[in-house]
Amino acid sequence: MLSRVANSIFWMSRYLERVENAARLIETQLHMLLDLPSLREDPNAWKPLVDITGDGDYFSEKLGDPTRENVMFFHTFDDDYPHSIKSCLTAARENARSVREVIPSEIWEMINKLYLDVAGMGTSLKAFTNPHKFYSDIKMASHLIIGIAYTTMSRGEAWHFAQLGRYLERADKTSRILDVKYFIMLPRLDYVGSSMDNVLWSALLKSTNSFEMYRKRFNLISPQNIVDFLIFDREFPRSIIYCVSHAEQSLFRITGTPVGAFNNELERQCGKLSGKLNYSNVSEVMSIGLHEFLDGIQSDVNNLDNAVFENFFAIKKVTDSNRAGFQIQ
Amino acid sequence: MNFESYNPGKFYDEFFSKPGIPRAEVKKLIDRVNSFPDTELTNRQKAAEAAFMQMGITFGVYGDQKGLEKIFPFDIIPRIINAQDWNLIERGVTQRVYALNKFIHDVYNEQKIIKDGVISKEIILSSVAYRKECLGLKPPKGIWCHISGIDLVRDENGQFYVLEDNLRCPSGVSYVLGNRRVMKHTLPVVFESLPIRPVDDYSNRLADTLRNLIPESILKPNIVILTPGIYNSAYFEHSFLAQQMGEELVEGRDLVVMDDFVYMRTTKGFERVDAIYRRIDDDFLDPTVFNPDSLLGVPGLMQSYRSGKVALANAPGTGIADDKAIYSFVPEIIKYYTGEDAILPNVPTFLCGDEKSRKHVIENIENFVVKTTHGSGGYGMLIGPYSTKEQQQKMIENIMQDPRNYIGQPVIQLSRVPVIVKDRFEGRHIDLRPYILYGEDINVLPGGLTRVALEKDSLVVNSSQGGGSKDTWVLAEGSK
């Protein structure tokens, strides 16, 4: 597969995952606030949604206070912010357009439609008359695109690059959400055991779409179980360990190296991260400190990202060293 | 909405021989449409447009910064060509492409046609599309123009003429296929009632045409389509054809030449490329040979091509046969290489490079269409009867500055078809571009792009100038 094409598929899938995450985050927040009248008056109720992005400086400089409107605009329509839903959709669509010949037509058509729908909102006000529906539609469109890919794409390189992009993005997002939300909630010890507490922790689970699946494994909502579930549950498709191990599988399918061995820096880093997750557990994480642990995961994912770029996408110059190695087919 | 009040006007109307008297091949269509409930047709028109938008069958307009892309306006009333007319078209364009291919090969090799005095050396050497870099080239199997599009028009008597030849990178075939796909959903019942010849296997035939360029000893050849990228106005078409053929769509930066072989950069290293269907112009193909500023091309590509390590479709240099001054000699070219008379006539053409003709064109400019010899897309042309005095004066100045590069043609009143204008039918002028593939033999796609000048009375059908398109239904032999 052409390096440029692989790169576009990888990013198309990452951007779509980003869109879905942003939509879910806001949708959950809206739901949660309906249940917590007291928090609705809190001027900082929406602030965690800015903190999660790590782009708080940009936000306060451009938009000021983290009001509901500002935060929703920021995450949804802000053309200047590269991670807003609209910016990500634009990028996903540009990438999809450049690989139209490789992906199933229906995927291109759905991405195109989703983009046209969101861009067609023009001003933000229109969407916000029924924001629940708006964000839920975006989320469902994303599910639909993933479903089309699942049922129509051959499990070749294109598929695995899309998987790699999606799972790396998801691992990163789950760790960020867990990191930020956990620390916002912990200080409110007065809530412990109250229904308020349950609502807040449930919201964390819902913002990663994990509430129902969590309930099936643990009946009680407890911070430690939630951490366990979101990092170490091997069966839940948004847990960090699941994302990393699926990214790993796709990566090794692409290169043809058996899992557990490595031939280059990328494979080594991926295996190392996977090992770290495989052989750790929640009590170890808590003793290291959750924030430190998640910080480490985020920087590992980042490094992996760079290694993916170097290994597959960077335009290689024709030099005598890679001349010797090129294949003639 | 129905055809009862439709006025065919003083032109050749493709649907009605006289007001209220439909031609045999369109009668079924007209009866169906007349029987539709009132808003049915407009609803279907809207649904068709929405389908194009969602499929992203769009094009970019040069000079349009923000809007980036539009759908190609589409009218759901098809254009219908009966078997007899199609037979004439098919034979005519086949003959023409065969002769033009011979001509191109001759021009870049022995130049017999010049030595025999059929066409002057000056007219060839002075063409901006002439590529001296191609002298002595011998493309695989002697084929230069693998893919061509010949633009045809009909005058007020229904006579077909060739308006221009497109032997470089003719675009539009994806619209033929896209239009057909949408039409099958839009008017399925009408579709079923007529023996319409399919266009769907174009991509198979194109793949065969390209495969024909590669030595059989290469068992699993890599064929690629070379595109300028996603901002090119025909990008949709490039990706569509690549998808339909299952071949890679590449940009110049994906390719590299080493030891005269062309390779593409893949996730697993460099992979050899055997044939390139290039959708970028000669000038941008190889910066070491042509335009040195080109970022779209591949350095070293021409050397690779020259040494037979890669095949190119179309071959570089074919633009010589698109030149509108050369065009005026095509009937002689056909006679010279085939011994036959041209089946499809040219529109009479006056070369401004010739003093007498130039005088005639300038004195009667209000009755002439004036074009540059190498232009396309409807840019830089003047339509005498619809132009202002200033425009005419400006054009005369242009001609005087560079007479070789202008031609004049009498205005042809193009044939018309009904199109939907709000809630009624009105006649609009059209042309037809059939697509011709030159592989093991010459094959004409039974269909083609019917372009419509959507503005009332306009004779310019180019999409860049407000033109739209229709599905083109060629009826099978023996049908009524």
PDB file of N, CA and C in Angstrom, chain A residues 175-233:
ATOM      1  N   SER A 175      -7.586   7.486  28.462  1.00  0.00           N
ATOM      2  CA  SER A 175      -6.674   7.827  29.556  1.00  0.00           C
ATOM      3  C   SER A 175      -6.844   9.290  29.963  1.00  0.00           C
ATOM      4  N   ARG A 176      -7.094  10.168  29.009  1.00  0.00           N
ATOM      5  CA  ARG A 176      -7.283  11.584  29.363  1.00  0.00           C
ATOM      6  C   ARG A 176      -8.551  11.807  30.169  1.00  0.00           C
ATOM      7  N   ILE A 177      -9.625  11.168  29.712  1.00  0.00           N
ATOM      8  CA  ILE A 177     -10.894  11.361  30.406  1.00  0.00           C
ATOM      9  C   ILE A 177     -10.790  10.848  31.841  1.00  0.00           C
ATOM     10  N   LEU A 178     -10.210   9.679  31.974  1.00  0.00           N
ATOM     11  CA  LEU A 178     -10.055   9.087  33.300  1.00  0.00           C
ATOM     12  C   LEU A 178      -9.191   9.986  34.184  1.00  0.00           C
ATOM     13  N   ASP A 179      -8.100  10.439  33.670  1.00  0.00           N
ATOM     14  CA  ASP A 179      -7.157  11.279  34.382  1.00  0.00           C
ATOM     15  C   ASP A 179      -7.838  12.536  34.928  1.00  0.00           C
ATOM     16  N   VAL A 180      -8.469  13.266  34.018  1.00  0.00           N
ATOM     17  CA  VAL A 180      -9.036  14.552  34.407  1.00  0.00           C
ATOM     18  C   VAL A 180     -10.237  14.386  35.330  1.00  0.00           C
ATOM     19  N   LYS A 181     -11.171  13.536  34.927  1.00  0.00           N
ATOM     20  CA  LYS A 181     -12.403  13.407  35.692  1.00  0.00           C
ATOM     21  C   LYS A 181     -12.148  12.848  37.102  1.00  0.00           C
ATOM     22  N   TYR A 182     -11.226  11.908  37.170  1.00  0.00           N
ATOM     23  CA  TYR A 182     -10.938  11.293  38.464  1.00  0.00           C
ATOM     24  C   TYR A 182     -10.509  12.352  39.464  1.00  0.00           C
ATOM     25  N   PHE A 183      -9.643  13.232  39.013  1.00  0.00           N
ATOM     26  CA  PHE A 183      -9.121  14.224  39.946  1.00  0.00           C
ATOM     27  C   PHE A 183     -10.090  15.330  40.278  1.00  0.00           C
ATOM     28  N   ILE A 184     -11.060  15.538  39.397  1.00  0.00           N
ATOM     29  CA  ILE A 184     -12.081  16.520  39.740  1.00  0.00           C
ATOM     30  C   ILE A 184     -12.986  15.970  40.819  1.00  0.00           C
ATOM     31  N   MET A 185     -13.222  14.678  40.746  1.00  0.00           N
ATOM     32  CA  MET A 185     -14.206  14.097  41.642  1.00  0.00           C
ATOM     33  C   MET A 185     -13.656  13.729  42.999  1.00  0.00           C
ATOM     34  N   LEU A 186     -12.416  13.325  43.037  1.00  0.00           N
ATOM     35  CA  LEU A 186     -11.875  12.872  44.310  1.00  0.00           C
ATOM     36  C   LEU A 186     -11.998  13.868  45.446  1.00  0.00           C
ATOM     37  N   PRO A 187     -11.702  15.149  45.224  1.00  0.00           N
ATOM     38  CA  PRO A 187     -11.758  16.068  46.372  1.00  0.00           C
ATOM     39  C   PRO A 187     -13.147  16.190  46.984  1.00  0.00           C
ATOM     40  N   ARG A 188     -14.173  15.866  46.220  1.00  0.00           N
ATOM     41  CA  ARG A 188     -15.522  16.060  46.748  1.00  0.00           C
ATOM     42  C   ARG A 188     -15.883  14.882  47.650  1.00  0.00           C
ATOM     43  N   LEU A 189     -15.128  14.717  48.704  1.00  0.00           N
ATOM     44  CA  LEU A 189     -15.334  13.560  49.569  1.00  0.00           C
ATOM     45  C   LEU A 189     -16.678  13.616  50.290  1.00  0.00           C
ATOM     46  N   ASP A 190     -17.197  14.850  50.425  1.00  0.00           N
ATOM     47  CA  ASP A 190     -18.498  14.973  51.079  1.00  0.00           C
ATOM     48  C   ASP A 190     -19.606  14.288  50.300  1.00  0.00           C
ATOM     49  N   TYR A 191     -19.330  14.038  49.001  1.00  0.00           N
ATOM     50  CA  TYR A 191     -20.353  13.371  48.194  1.00  0.00           C
ATOM     51  C   TYR A 191     -20.356  11.863  48.411  1.00  0.00           C
ATOM     52  N   VAL A 192     -19.250  11.343  48.988  1.00  0.00           N
ATOM     53  CA  VAL A 192     -19.086   9.890  48.981  1.00  0.00           C
ATOM     54  C   VAL A 192     -20.312   9.187  49.521  1.00  0.00           C
ATOM     55  N   GLY A 193     -20.768   8.204  48.757  1.00  0.00           N
ATOM     56  CA  GLY A 193     -21.931   7.436  49.182  1.00  0.00           C
ATOM     57  C   GLY A 193     -23.248   8.114  48.881  1.00  0.00           C
ATOM     58  N   SER A 194     -23.217   9.370  48.486  1.00  0.00           N
ATOM     59  CA  SER A 194     -24.471  10.054  48.187  1.00  0.00           C
ATOM     60  C   SER A 194     -24.896   9.743  46.753  1.00  0.00           C
ATOM     61  N   SER A 195     -26.125  10.111  46.431  1.00  0.00           N
ATOM     62  CA  SER A 195     -26.568   9.850  45.060  1.00  0.00           C
ATOM     63  C   SER A 195     -25.810  10.765  44.101  1.00  0.00           C
ATOM     64  N   MET A 196     -25.418  11.920  44.594  1.00  0.00           N
ATOM     65  CA  MET A 196     -24.614  12.839  43.812  1.00  0.00           C
ATOM     66  C   MET A 196     -23.346  12.156  43.324  1.00  0.00           C
ATOM     67  N   ASP A 197     -22.730  11.434  44.249  1.00  0.00           N
ATOM     68  CA  ASP A 197     -21.501  10.721  43.947  1.00  0.00           C
ATOM     69  C   ASP A 197     -21.734   9.722  42.813  1.00  0.00           C
ATOM     70  N   ASN A 198     -22.807   8.963  42.952  1.00  0.00           N
ATOM     71  CA  ASN A 198     -23.113   7.976  41.919  1.00  0.00           C
ATOM     72  C   ASN A 198     -23.334   8.611  40.563  1.00  0.00           C
ATOM     73  N   VAL A 199     -24.011   9.737  40.557  1.00  0.00           N
ATOM     74  CA  VAL A 199     -24.285  10.419  39.289  1.00  0.00           C
ATOM     75  C   VAL A 199     -22.972  10.837  38.633  1.00  0.00           C
ATOM     76  N   LEU A 200     -22.078  11.378  39.438  1.00  0.00           N
ATOM     77  CA  LEU A 200     -20.807  11.855  38.888  1.00  0.00           C
ATOM     78  C   LEU A 200     -19.968  10.715  38.335  1.00  0.00           C
ATOM     79  N   TRP A 201     -19.851   9.669  39.127  1.00  0.00           N
ATOM     80  CA  TRP A 201     -19.032   8.542  38.643  1.00  0.00           C
ATOM     81  C   TRP A 201     -19.688   7.853  37.457  1.00  0.00           C
ATOM     82  N   SER A 202     -21.013   7.792  37.462  1.00  0.00           N
ATOM     83  CA  SER A 202     -21.701   7.202  36.310  1.00  0.00           C
ATOM     84  C   SER A 202     -21.420   8.017  35.065  1.00  0.00           C
ATOM     85  N   ALA A 203     -21.346   9.342  35.265  1.00  0.00           N
ATOM     86  CA  ALA A 203     -21.101  10.212  34.112  1.00  0.00           C
ATOM     87  C   ALA A 203     -19.732   9.918  33.510  1.00  0.00           C
ATOM     88  N   LEU A 204     -18.772   9.652  34.383  1.00  0.00           N
ATOM     89  CA  LEU A 204     -17.452   9.308  33.873  1.00  0.00           C
ATOM     90  C   LEU A 204     -17.536   8.059  33.003  1.00  0.00           C
ATOM     91  N   LEU A 205     -18.266   7.084  33.498  1.00  0.00           N
ATOM     92  CA  LEU A 205     -18.418   5.846  32.730  1.00  0.00           C
ATOM     93  C   LEU A 205     -19.155   6.100  31.420  1.00  0.00           C
ATOM     94  N   LYS A 206     -20.180   6.937  31.501  1.00  0.00           N
ATOM     95  CA  LYS A 206     -20.961   7.181  30.288  1.00  0.00           C
ATOM     96  C   LYS A 206     -20.160   7.940  29.250  1.00  0.00           C
ATOM     97  N   SER A 207     -19.268   8.806  29.718  1.00  0.00           N
ATOM     98  CA  SER A 207     -18.512   9.566  28.735  1.00  0.00           C
ATOM     99  C   SER A 207     -17.506   8.684  28.012  1.00  0.00           C
ATOM    100  N   THR A 208     -17.305   7.481  28.487  1.00  0.00           N
ATOM    101  CA  THR A 208     -16.504   6.534  27.709  1.00  0.00           C
ATOM    102  C   THR A 208     -17.392   5.375  27.230  1.00  0.00           C
ATOM    103  N   ASN A 209     -18.689   5.607  27.266  1.00  0.00           N
ATOM    104  CA  ASN A 209     -19.652   4.612  26.807  1.00  0.00           C
ATOM    105  C   ASN A 209     -19.541   3.275  27.544  1.00  0.00           C
ATOM    106  N   SER A 210     -19.115   3.329  28.806  1.00  0.00           N
ATOM    107  CA  SER A 210     -18.807   2.068  29.468  1.00  0.00           C
ATOM    108  C   SER A 210     -19.737   1.740  30.629  1.00  0.00           C
ATOM    109  N   PHE A 211     -20.752   2.573  30.861  1.00  0.00           N
ATOM    110  CA  PHE A 211     -21.591   2.401  32.033  1.00  0.00           C
ATOM    111  C   PHE A 211     -22.248   1.020  32.100  1.00  0.00           C
ATOM    112  N   GLU A 212     -22.891   0.647  31.009  1.00  0.00           N
ATOM    113  CA  GLU A 212     -23.636  -0.613  31.037  1.00  0.00           C
ATOM    114  C   GLU A 212     -22.716  -1.810  31.178  1.00  0.00           C
ATOM    115  N   MET A 213     -21.610  -1.768  30.460  1.00  0.00           N
ATOM    116  CA  MET A 213     -20.690  -2.896  30.510  1.00  0.00           C
ATOM    117  C   MET A 213     -20.005  -2.980  31.880  1.00  0.00           C
ATOM    118  N   TYR A 214     -19.752  -1.825  32.459  1.00  0.00           N
ATOM    119  CA  TYR A 214     -19.165  -1.790  33.798  1.00  0.00           C
ATOM    120  C   TYR A 214     -20.102  -2.468  34.800  1.00  0.00           C
ATOM    121  N   ARG A 215     -21.357  -2.111  34.691  1.00  0.00           N
ATOM    122  CA  ARG A 215     -22.351  -2.663  35.612  1.00  0.00           C
ATOM    123  C   ARG A 215     -22.401  -4.177  35.557  1.00  0.00           C
ATOM    124  N   LYS A 216     -22.178  -4.716  34.372  1.00  0.00           N
ATOM    125  CA  LYS A 216     -22.230  -6.162  34.246  1.00  0.00           C
ATOM    126  C   LYS A 216     -21.064  -6.819  34.972  1.00  0.00           C
ATOM    127  N   ARG A 217     -19.978  -6.078  35.101  1.00  0.00           N
ATOM    128  CA  ARG A 217     -18.832  -6.693  35.762  1.00  0.00           C
ATOM    129  C   ARG A 217     -18.800  -6.360  37.251  1.00  0.00           C
ATOM    130  N   PHE A 218     -18.997  -5.109  37.576  1.00  0.00           N
ATOM    131  CA  PHE A 218     -19.027  -4.703  38.986  1.00  0.00           C
ATOM    132  C   PHE A 218     -20.395  -4.132  39.274  1.00  0.00           C
ATOM    133  N   ASN A 219     -21.009  -4.555  40.326  1.00  0.00           N
ATOM    134  CA  ASN A 219     -22.307  -3.973  40.628  1.00  0.00           C
ATOM    135  C   ASN A 219     -22.173  -2.587  41.212  1.00  0.00           C
ATOM    136  N   LEU A 220     -21.189  -2.453  42.102  1.00  0.00           N
ATOM    137  CA  LEU A 220     -21.075  -1.195  42.825  1.00  0.00           C
ATOM    138  C   LEU A 220     -20.182  -0.214  42.087  1.00  0.00           C
ATOM    139  N   ILE A 221     -20.599   1.042  42.180  1.00  0.00           N
ATOM    140  CA  ILE A 221     -19.761   2.084  41.610  1.00  0.00           C
ATOM    141  C   ILE A 221     -18.680   2.420  42.634  1.00  0.00           C
ATOM    142  N   SER A 222     -17.440   2.109  42.323  1.00  0.00           N
ATOM    143  CA  SER A 222     -16.381   2.535  43.224  1.00  0.00           C
ATOM    144  C   SER A 222     -15.226   3.048  42.380  1.00  0.00           C
ATOM    145  N   PRO A 223     -14.555   4.094  42.848  1.00  0.00           N
ATOM    146  CA  PRO A 223     -13.485   4.691  42.044  1.00  0.00           C
ATOM    147  C   PRO A 223     -12.444   3.666  41.614  1.00  0.00           C
ATOM    148  N   GLN A 224     -12.048   2.794  42.545  1.00  0.00           N
ATOM    149  CA  GLN A 224     -10.995   1.848  42.190  1.00  0.00           C
ATOM    150  C   GLN A 224     -11.454   0.861  41.107  1.00  0.00           C
ATOM    151  N   ASN A 225     -12.705   0.408  41.216  1.00  0.00           N
ATOM    152  CA  ASN A 225     -13.224  -0.489  40.184  1.00  0.00           C
ATOM    153  C   ASN A 225     -13.304   0.191  38.825  1.00  0.00           C
ATOM    154  N   ILE A 226     -13.668   1.458  38.863  1.00  0.00           N
ATOM    155  CA  ILE A 226     -13.769   2.188  37.600  1.00  0.00           C
ATOM    156  C   ILE A 226     -12.398   2.277  36.945  1.00  0.00           C
ATOM    157  N   VAL A 227     -11.390   2.595  37.745  1.00  0.00           N
ATOM    158  CA  VAL A 227     -10.025   2.660  37.225  1.00  0.00           C
ATOM    159  C   VAL A 227      -9.633   1.294  36.664  1.00  0.00           C
ATOM    160  N   ASP A 228      -9.914   0.269  37.425  1.00  0.00           N
ATOM    161  CA  ASP A 228      -9.605  -1.093  36.979  1.00  0.00           C
ATOM    162  C   ASP A 228     -10.261  -1.373  35.633  1.00  0.00           C
ATOM    163  N   PHE A 229     -11.540  -1.018  35.556  1.00  0.00           N
ATOM    164  CA  PHE A 229     -12.300  -1.326  34.349  1.00  0.00           C
ATOM    165  C   PHE A 229     -11.764  -0.560  33.136  1.00  0.00           C
ATOM    166  N   LEU A 230     -11.549   0.725  33.317  1.00  0.00           N
ATOM    167  CA  LEU A 230     -11.165   1.550  32.160  1.00  0.00           C
ATOM    168  C   LEU A 230      -9.715   1.327  31.727  1.00  0.00           C
ATOM    169  N   ILE A 231      -8.880   0.819  32.626  1.00  0.00           N
ATOM    170  CA  ILE A 231      -7.506   0.532  32.191  1.00  0.00           C
ATOM    171  C   ILE A 231      -7.338  -0.941  31.844  1.00  0.00           C
ATOM    172  N   PHE A 232      -7.868  -1.836  32.688  1.00  0.00           N
ATOM    173  CA  PHE A 232      -7.441  -3.238  32.588  1.00  0.00           C
ATOM    174  C   PHE A 232      -8.485  -4.229  32.094  1.00  0.00           C
ATOM    175  N   ASP A 233      -9.693  -3.777  31.783  1.00  0.00           N
ATOM    176  CA  ASP A 233     -10.662  -4.776  31.352  1.00  0.00           C
ATOM    177  C   ASP A 233     -10.319  -5.265  29.941  1.00  0.00           C
TER     178      ASP A 233
END
